[in-house]
């Protein structure tokens, strides 16, 4: 059903490109800072291993067996009631919501590459005012940078799986890793380095609260791009003989390695200059720039590198958010890729502008619904409702609906019986129950 395939390493690179995003470099460090450090890291690693990895493999299995988009995958793989199961494919629409605010944040990052060169703030107070000012007052510049991020993302997807998505990942992912390693090497020379390592790797479980556990599970989900058919769509384009188990381990490993490296780099700067680790979402936009400022020209260079790495990570993830929906539209409605992208792009662009307006003080009234800004509505609906729901449906479908012997047949060449049993148990019970608990807690408590 689906034509174009990735080349060698294409799936691993593109999935790693999808997984490694703003979630790793922006979100993971600030969440760790807010949740007390090492103990949170341990919980995060456990959830990645027991929930994230299982679900990742489940999505790969669905994509690989069906060779199709999420809607058709449920339809093709359900032994009965296919016409009902196909509604589980609702997840391909989640991307439209995520993409709108994700590209706005990439737009901010573009602006920070520029700020890094000429206008680093000299104090945290100034940095806070400048970030807050950008988000709440600067309509036209934000629209400009959002449009840039949006156009770049759609342009890459328009080139196709191999010439667009794979090619961009082949170039940007190694560059991202190199930049991070350069920053890591520099961080090693600073006094804050050992403090950062201690902060991240010596757990103090007295600091853990139930909210930290919930946050870790939710993030394991977001960071591995699960619950919206992205990994499924990429797996549908996998070459025939690829070792799917090894590929899944590899992606989860790379994703975790980048999050930890980014964490060490960021906290080294924070501790080196005696700043606070628990700053919340403003950590990289507000706390880091004034610290870079203190390093003079070197700081400008480091800052440009840092925000460029963040932009690369964001772009390769944004691209992966578009692909499942485009794949669905071209498969289902026999649309050309171009027409699908124009239709989807128009919706995302309008959502993006509304989301952006909802943060602007003077325009808020036009983009507030049910007392909540559109930006927050998009973030909340996708991260707290649609992604976990998508993940739960996938786990239940793979665990209870697809025939076990079919799964075993596909996975046996790549894993021993013990590992298969462990995975099967996790996908049947641990994952759906874990995700359910997180969702209920996020929604009602
Ligand atoms: N995994 C990405 C990150 O950590 O930033 C975000 C993401 C990408 C979520 C693709 C969902 C998705 F389908």
PDB file of N, CA, C and O in Angstrom, residues 96-152:
ATOM      1  N   UNK A  96      -1.702  17.561  14.081  1.00  0.00           N
ATOM      2  CA  UNK A  96      -2.042  18.927  13.666  1.00  0.00           C
ATOM      3  C   UNK A  96      -2.007  19.871  14.859  1.00  0.00           C
ATOM      4  O   UNK A  96      -1.618  21.027  14.745  1.00  0.00           O
ATOM      5  N   UNK A  97      -2.442  19.354  16.007  1.00  0.00           N
ATOM      6  CA  UNK A  97      -2.474  20.201  17.204  1.00  0.00           C
ATOM      7  C   UNK A  97      -1.059  20.419  17.744  1.00  0.00           C
ATOM      8  O   UNK A  97      -0.678  21.532  18.084  1.00  0.00           O
ATOM      9  N   UNK A  98      -0.297  19.316  17.817  1.00  0.00           N
ATOM     10  CA  UNK A  98       1.067  19.447  18.359  1.00  0.00           C
ATOM     11  C   UNK A  98       1.893  20.373  17.474  1.00  0.00           C
ATOM     12  O   UNK A  98       2.599  21.255  17.950  1.00  0.00           O
ATOM     13  N   UNK A  99       1.753  20.158  16.181  1.00  0.00           N
ATOM     14  CA  UNK A  99       2.608  20.887  15.239  1.00  0.00           C
ATOM     15  C   UNK A  99       2.465  22.399  15.364  1.00  0.00           C
ATOM     16  O   UNK A  99       3.447  23.137  15.289  1.00  0.00           O
ATOM     17  N   UNK A 100       1.207  22.845  15.577  1.00  0.00           N
ATOM     18  CA  UNK A 100       0.972  24.287  15.646  1.00  0.00           C
ATOM     19  C   UNK A 100       1.820  24.920  16.749  1.00  0.00           C
ATOM     20  O   UNK A 100       2.523  25.908  16.509  1.00  0.00           O
ATOM     21  N   UNK A 101       1.804  24.338  17.981  1.00  0.00           N
ATOM     22  CA  UNK A 101       2.597  25.011  19.019  1.00  0.00           C
ATOM     23  C   UNK A 101       4.076  24.636  18.958  1.00  0.00           C
ATOM     24  O   UNK A 101       4.944  25.413  19.330  1.00  0.00           O
ATOM     25  N   UNK A 102       4.358  23.438  18.434  1.00  0.00           N
ATOM     26  CA  UNK A 102       5.765  23.006  18.322  1.00  0.00           C
ATOM     27  C   UNK A 102       6.532  23.938  17.372  1.00  0.00           C
ATOM     28  O   UNK A 102       7.663  24.322  17.652  1.00  0.00           O
ATOM     29  N   UNK A 103       5.885  24.322  16.248  1.00  0.00           N
ATOM     30  CA  UNK A 103       6.586  25.217  15.300  1.00  0.00           C
ATOM     31  C   UNK A 103       6.694  26.643  15.856  1.00  0.00           C
ATOM     32  O   UNK A 103       7.631  27.361  15.514  1.00  0.00           O
ATOM     33  N   UNK A 104       5.760  27.018  16.719  1.00  0.00           N
ATOM     34  CA  UNK A 104       5.900  28.345  17.359  1.00  0.00           C
ATOM     35  C   UNK A 104       7.163  28.344  18.234  1.00  0.00           C
ATOM     36  O   UNK A 104       7.962  29.278  18.195  1.00  0.00           O
ATOM     37  N   UNK A 105       7.352  27.262  18.997  1.00  0.00           N
ATOM     38  CA  UNK A 105       8.546  27.194  19.855  1.00  0.00           C
ATOM     39  C   UNK A 105       9.823  27.159  18.995  1.00  0.00           C
ATOM     40  O   UNK A 105      10.814  27.805  19.325  1.00  0.00           O
ATOM     41  N   UNK A 106       9.778  26.455  17.868  1.00  0.00           N
ATOM     42  CA  UNK A 106      10.958  26.453  16.984  1.00  0.00           C
ATOM     43  C   UNK A 106      11.220  27.884  16.492  1.00  0.00           C
ATOM     44  O   UNK A 106      12.360  28.332  16.397  1.00  0.00           O
ATOM     45  N   UNK A 107      10.128  28.618  16.214  1.00  0.00           N
ATOM     46  CA  UNK A 107      10.257  30.028  15.825  1.00  0.00           C
ATOM     47  C   UNK A 107      10.982  30.832  16.904  1.00  0.00           C
ATOM     48  O   UNK A 107      11.898  31.609  16.614  1.00  0.00           O
ATOM     49  N   UNK A 108      10.620  30.616  18.169  1.00  0.00           N
ATOM     50  CA  UNK A 108      11.313  31.314  19.272  1.00  0.00           C
ATOM     51  C   UNK A 108      12.805  30.973  19.233  1.00  0.00           C
ATOM     52  O   UNK A 108      13.657  31.840  19.445  1.00  0.00           O
ATOM     53  N   UNK A 109      13.089  29.691  18.975  1.00  0.00           N
ATOM     54  CA  UNK A 109      14.496  29.258  18.973  1.00  0.00           C
ATOM     55  C   UNK A 109      15.256  29.975  17.855  1.00  0.00           C
ATOM     56  O   UNK A 109      16.390  30.438  18.051  1.00  0.00           O
ATOM     57  N   UNK A 110      14.611  30.094  16.682  1.00  0.00           N
ATOM     58  CA  UNK A 110      15.255  30.843  15.582  1.00  0.00           C
ATOM     59  C   UNK A 110      15.609  32.246  16.059  1.00  0.00           C
ATOM     60  O   UNK A 110      16.687  32.753  15.827  1.00  0.00           O
ATOM     61  N   UNK A 111      14.656  32.871  16.751  1.00  0.00           N
ATOM     62  CA  UNK A 111      14.921  34.234  17.222  1.00  0.00           C
ATOM     63  C   UNK A 111      16.098  34.220  18.214  1.00  0.00           C
ATOM     64  O   UNK A 111      16.926  35.136  18.225  1.00  0.00           O
ATOM     65  N   UNK A 112      16.188  33.183  19.027  1.00  0.00           N
ATOM     66  CA  UNK A 112      17.273  33.131  20.019  1.00  0.00           C
ATOM     67  C   UNK A 112      18.633  32.868  19.385  1.00  0.00           C
ATOM     68  O   UNK A 112      19.657  33.185  19.984  1.00  0.00           O
ATOM     69  N   UNK A 113      18.634  32.290  18.182  1.00  0.00           N
ATOM     70  CA  UNK A 113      19.925  32.150  17.489  1.00  0.00           C
ATOM     71  C   UNK A 113      20.412  33.566  17.161  1.00  0.00           C
ATOM     72  O   UNK A 113      21.580  33.909  17.339  1.00  0.00           O
ATOM     73  N   UNK A 114      19.479  34.392  16.718  1.00  0.00           N
ATOM     74  CA  UNK A 114      19.804  35.776  16.387  1.00  0.00           C
ATOM     75  C   UNK A 114      20.224  36.549  17.657  1.00  0.00           C
ATOM     76  O   UNK A 114      21.260  37.218  17.683  1.00  0.00           O
ATOM     77  N   UNK A 115      19.433  36.394  18.725  1.00  0.00           N
ATOM     78  CA  UNK A 115      19.763  37.081  19.989  1.00  0.00           C
ATOM     79  C   UNK A 115      21.150  36.659  20.486  1.00  0.00           C
ATOM     80  O   UNK A 115      21.931  37.466  20.990  1.00  0.00           O
ATOM     81  N   UNK A 116      21.474  35.379  20.300  1.00  0.00           N
ATOM     82  CA  UNK A 116      22.772  34.861  20.766  1.00  0.00           C
ATOM     83  C   UNK A 116      23.928  35.601  20.119  1.00  0.00           C
ATOM     84  O   UNK A 116      24.994  35.772  20.709  1.00  0.00           O
ATOM     85  N   UNK A 117      23.718  36.024  18.870  1.00  0.00           N
ATOM     86  CA  UNK A 117      24.813  36.673  18.146  1.00  0.00           C
ATOM     87  C   UNK A 117      25.007  38.108  18.598  1.00  0.00           C
ATOM     88  O   UNK A 117      26.140  38.559  18.791  1.00  0.00           O
ATOM     89  N   UNK A 118      23.901  38.834  18.768  1.00  0.00           N
ATOM     90  CA  UNK A 118      24.041  40.272  18.989  1.00  0.00           C
ATOM     91  C   UNK A 118      23.547  40.786  20.333  1.00  0.00           C
ATOM     92  O   UNK A 118      23.959  41.842  20.770  1.00  0.00           O
ATOM     93  N   UNK A 119      22.617  40.093  20.926  1.00  0.00           N
ATOM     94  CA  UNK A 119      21.935  40.767  22.025  1.00  0.00           C
ATOM     95  C   UNK A 119      21.671  39.878  23.234  1.00  0.00           C
ATOM     96  O   UNK A 119      20.548  39.815  23.737  1.00  0.00           O
ATOM     97  N   UNK A 120      22.708  39.186  23.721  1.00  0.00           N
ATOM     98  CA  UNK A 120      22.487  38.344  24.895  1.00  0.00           C
ATOM     99  C   UNK A 120      22.149  39.222  26.096  1.00  0.00           C
ATOM    100  O   UNK A 120      22.823  40.234  26.338  1.00  0.00           O
ATOM    101  N   UNK A 121      21.116  38.871  26.858  1.00  0.00           N
ATOM    102  CA  UNK A 121      20.776  39.678  28.031  1.00  0.00           C
ATOM    103  C   UNK A 121      21.840  39.518  29.126  1.00  0.00           C
ATOM    104  O   UNK A 121      22.438  38.444  29.258  1.00  0.00           O
ATOM    105  N   UNK A 122      22.059  40.583  29.915  1.00  0.00           N
ATOM    106  CA  UNK A 122      23.157  40.512  30.884  1.00  0.00           C
ATOM    107  C   UNK A 122      22.709  40.004  32.253  1.00  0.00           C
ATOM    108  O   UNK A 122      23.538  39.684  33.097  1.00  0.00           O
ATOM    109  N   UNK A 123      21.406  39.959  32.501  1.00  0.00           N
ATOM    110  CA  UNK A 123      20.960  39.429  33.797  1.00  0.00           C
ATOM    111  C   UNK A 123      19.706  38.573  33.593  1.00  0.00           C
ATOM    112  O   UNK A 123      19.028  38.692  32.571  1.00  0.00           O
ATOM    113  N   UNK A 124      19.421  37.747  34.601  1.00  0.00           N
ATOM    114  CA  UNK A 124      18.249  36.881  34.503  1.00  0.00           C
ATOM    115  C   UNK A 124      16.978  37.737  34.420  1.00  0.00           C
ATOM    116  O   UNK A 124      16.039  37.407  33.704  1.00  0.00           O
ATOM    117  N   UNK A 125      17.000  38.874  35.131  1.00  0.00           N
ATOM    118  CA  UNK A 125      15.829  39.760  35.115  1.00  0.00           C
ATOM    119  C   UNK A 125      15.573  40.268  33.696  1.00  0.00           C
ATOM    120  O   UNK A 125      14.446  40.217  33.189  1.00  0.00           O
ATOM    121  N   UNK A 126      16.671  40.721  33.070  1.00  0.00           N
ATOM    122  CA  UNK A 126      16.546  41.232  31.703  1.00  0.00           C
ATOM    123  C   UNK A 126      16.095  40.108  30.755  1.00  0.00           C
ATOM    124  O   UNK A 126      15.260  40.311  29.865  1.00  0.00           O
ATOM    125  N   UNK A 127      16.664  38.912  30.978  1.00  0.00           N
ATOM    126  CA  UNK A 127      16.324  37.771  30.115  1.00  0.00           C
ATOM    127  C   UNK A 127      14.849  37.407  30.251  1.00  0.00           C
ATOM    128  O   UNK A 127      14.173  37.120  29.263  1.00  0.00           O
ATOM    129  N   UNK A 128      14.354  37.443  31.479  1.00  0.00           N
ATOM    130  CA  UNK A 128      12.954  37.121  31.727  1.00  0.00           C
ATOM    131  C   UNK A 128      12.051  38.130  31.034  1.00  0.00           C
ATOM    132  O   UNK A 128      11.063  37.767  30.388  1.00  0.00           O
ATOM    133  N   UNK A 129      12.420  39.418  31.148  1.00  0.00           N
ATOM    134  CA  UNK A 129      11.609  40.468  30.533  1.00  0.00           C
ATOM    135  C   UNK A 129      11.632  40.319  29.019  1.00  0.00           C
ATOM    136  O   UNK A 129      10.613  40.492  28.343  1.00  0.00           O
ATOM    137  N   UNK A 130      12.800  39.967  28.483  1.00  0.00           N
ATOM    138  CA  UNK A 130      12.916  39.876  27.029  1.00  0.00           C
ATOM    139  C   UNK A 130      12.136  38.667  26.484  1.00  0.00           C
ATOM    140  O   UNK A 130      11.439  38.761  25.481  1.00  0.00           O
ATOM    141  N   UNK A 131      12.214  37.524  27.193  1.00  0.00           N
ATOM    142  CA  UNK A 131      11.461  36.339  26.745  1.00  0.00           C
ATOM    143  C   UNK A 131       9.954  36.586  26.888  1.00  0.00           C
ATOM    144  O   UNK A 131       9.178  36.372  25.955  1.00  0.00           O
ATOM    145  N   UNK A 132       9.570  37.089  28.054  1.00  0.00           N
ATOM    146  CA  UNK A 132       8.150  37.365  28.297  1.00  0.00           C
ATOM    147  C   UNK A 132       7.623  38.390  27.301  1.00  0.00           C
ATOM    148  O   UNK A 132       6.524  38.246  26.771  1.00  0.00           O
ATOM    149  N   UNK A 133       8.436  39.408  27.028  1.00  0.00           N
ATOM    150  CA  UNK A 133       8.037  40.460  26.090  1.00  0.00           C
ATOM    151  C   UNK A 133       7.814  39.885  24.697  1.00  0.00           C
ATOM    152  O   UNK A 133       6.836  40.213  24.021  1.00  0.00           O
ATOM    153  N   UNK A 134       8.717  38.991  24.289  1.00  0.00           N
ATOM    154  CA  UNK A 134       8.576  38.386  22.961  1.00  0.00           C
ATOM    155  C   UNK A 134       7.242  37.630  22.859  1.00  0.00           C
ATOM    156  O   UNK A 134       6.487  37.801  21.916  1.00  0.00           O
ATOM    157  N   UNK A 135       6.969  36.810  23.867  1.00  0.00           N
ATOM    158  CA  UNK A 135       5.776  35.959  23.810  1.00  0.00           C
ATOM    159  C   UNK A 135       4.481  36.760  23.929  1.00  0.00           C
ATOM    160  O   UNK A 135       3.492  36.462  23.262  1.00  0.00           O
ATOM    161  N   UNK A 136       4.497  37.795  24.768  1.00  0.00           N
ATOM    162  CA  UNK A 136       3.213  38.475  25.044  1.00  0.00           C
ATOM    163  C   UNK A 136       2.983  39.768  24.257  1.00  0.00           C
ATOM    164  O   UNK A 136       1.881  40.295  24.256  1.00  0.00           O
ATOM    165  N   UNK A 137       4.028  40.288  23.579  1.00  0.00           N
ATOM    166  CA  UNK A 137       3.789  41.546  22.855  1.00  0.00           C
ATOM    167  C   UNK A 137       4.193  41.526  21.375  1.00  0.00           C
ATOM    168  O   UNK A 137       3.653  42.265  20.570  1.00  0.00           O
ATOM    169  N   UNK A 138       5.163  40.685  21.023  1.00  0.00           N
ATOM    170  CA  UNK A 138       5.700  40.791  19.656  1.00  0.00           C
ATOM    171  C   UNK A 138       4.921  39.938  18.647  1.00  0.00           C
ATOM    172  O   UNK A 138       5.301  38.803  18.348  1.00  0.00           O
ATOM    173  N   UNK A 139       3.875  40.468  18.076  1.00  0.00           N
ATOM    174  CA  UNK A 139       3.062  39.677  17.147  1.00  0.00           C
ATOM    175  C   UNK A 139       3.789  39.420  15.818  1.00  0.00           C
ATOM    176  O   UNK A 139       3.987  38.261  15.429  1.00  0.00           O
ATOM    177  N   UNK A 140       4.191  40.498  15.155  1.00  0.00           N
ATOM    178  CA  UNK A 140       4.756  40.342  13.806  1.00  0.00           C
ATOM    179  C   UNK A 140       6.063  39.534  13.810  1.00  0.00           C
ATOM    180  O   UNK A 140       6.209  38.580  13.039  1.00  0.00           O
ATOM    181  N   UNK A 141       7.038  39.858  14.708  1.00  0.00           N
ATOM    182  CA  UNK A 141       8.265  39.026  14.697  1.00  0.00           C
ATOM    183  C   UNK A 141       7.965  37.552  14.967  1.00  0.00           C
ATOM    184  O   UNK A 141       8.524  36.668  14.329  1.00  0.00           O
ATOM    185  N   UNK A 142       7.033  37.290  15.901  1.00  0.00           N
ATOM    186  CA  UNK A 142       6.715  35.874  16.181  1.00  0.00           C
ATOM    187  C   UNK A 142       6.094  35.199  14.964  1.00  0.00           C
ATOM    188  O   UNK A 142       6.416  34.057  14.650  1.00  0.00           O
ATOM    189  N   UNK A 143       5.187  35.940  14.274  1.00  0.00           N
ATOM    190  CA  UNK A 143       4.573  35.354  13.072  1.00  0.00           C
ATOM    191  C   UNK A 143       5.666  35.082  12.038  1.00  0.00           C
ATOM    192  O   UNK A 143       5.678  34.041  11.379  1.00  0.00           O
ATOM    193  N   UNK A 144       6.612  36.013  11.929  1.00  0.00           N
ATOM    194  CA  UNK A 144       7.703  35.840  10.962  1.00  0.00           C
ATOM    195  C   UNK A 144       8.497  34.557  11.262  1.00  0.00           C
ATOM    196  O   UNK A 144       8.680  33.702  10.389  1.00  0.00           O
ATOM    197  N   UNK A 145       8.934  34.380  12.499  1.00  0.00           N
ATOM    198  CA  UNK A 145       9.765  33.206  12.824  1.00  0.00           C
ATOM    199  C   UNK A 145       8.947  31.909  12.794  1.00  0.00           C
ATOM    200  O   UNK A 145       9.448  30.859  12.410  1.00  0.00           O
ATOM    201  N   UNK A 146       7.676  32.000  13.183  1.00  0.00           N
ATOM    202  CA  UNK A 146       6.796  30.825  13.103  1.00  0.00           C
ATOM    203  C   UNK A 146       6.636  30.408  11.637  1.00  0.00           C
ATOM    204  O   UNK A 146       6.744  29.224  11.298  1.00  0.00           O
ATOM    205  N   UNK A 147       6.404  31.396  10.766  1.00  0.00           N
ATOM    206  CA  UNK A 147       6.204  31.097   9.352  1.00  0.00           C
ATOM    207  C   UNK A 147       7.462  30.433   8.765  1.00  0.00           C
ATOM    208  O   UNK A 147       7.383  29.495   7.973  1.00  0.00           O
ATOM    209  N   UNK A 148       8.606  30.919   9.206  1.00  0.00           N
ATOM    210  CA  UNK A 148       9.874  30.346   8.741  1.00  0.00           C
ATOM    211  C   UNK A 148       9.967  28.862   9.134  1.00  0.00           C
ATOM    212  O   UNK A 148      10.265  27.996   8.305  1.00  0.00           O
ATOM    213  N   UNK A 149       9.690  28.579  10.399  1.00  0.00           N
ATOM    214  CA  UNK A 149       9.768  27.196  10.895  1.00  0.00           C
ATOM    215  C   UNK A 149       8.727  26.320  10.192  1.00  0.00           C
ATOM    216  O   UNK A 149       9.009  25.187   9.785  1.00  0.00           O
ATOM    217  N   UNK A 150       7.543  26.868  10.022  1.00  0.00           N
ATOM    218  CA  UNK A 150       6.442  26.159   9.369  1.00  0.00           C
ATOM    219  C   UNK A 150       6.802  25.831   7.914  1.00  0.00           C
ATOM    220  O   UNK A 150       6.677  24.687   7.466  1.00  0.00           O
ATOM    221  N   UNK A 151       7.271  26.846   7.176  1.00  0.00           N
ATOM    222  CA  UNK A 151       7.577  26.656   5.755  1.00  0.00           C
ATOM    223  C   UNK A 151       8.700  25.630   5.580  1.00  0.00           C
ATOM    224  O   UNK A 151       8.638  24.751   4.715  1.00  0.00           O
ATOM    225  N   UNK A 152       9.714  25.731   6.444  1.00  0.00           N
ATOM    226  CA  UNK A 152      10.845  24.807   6.358  1.00  0.00           C
ATOM    227  C   UNK A 152      10.382  23.364   6.579  1.00  0.00           C
ATOM    228  O   UNK A 152      10.743  22.445   5.823  1.00  0.00           O
TER     229      UNK A 152
END
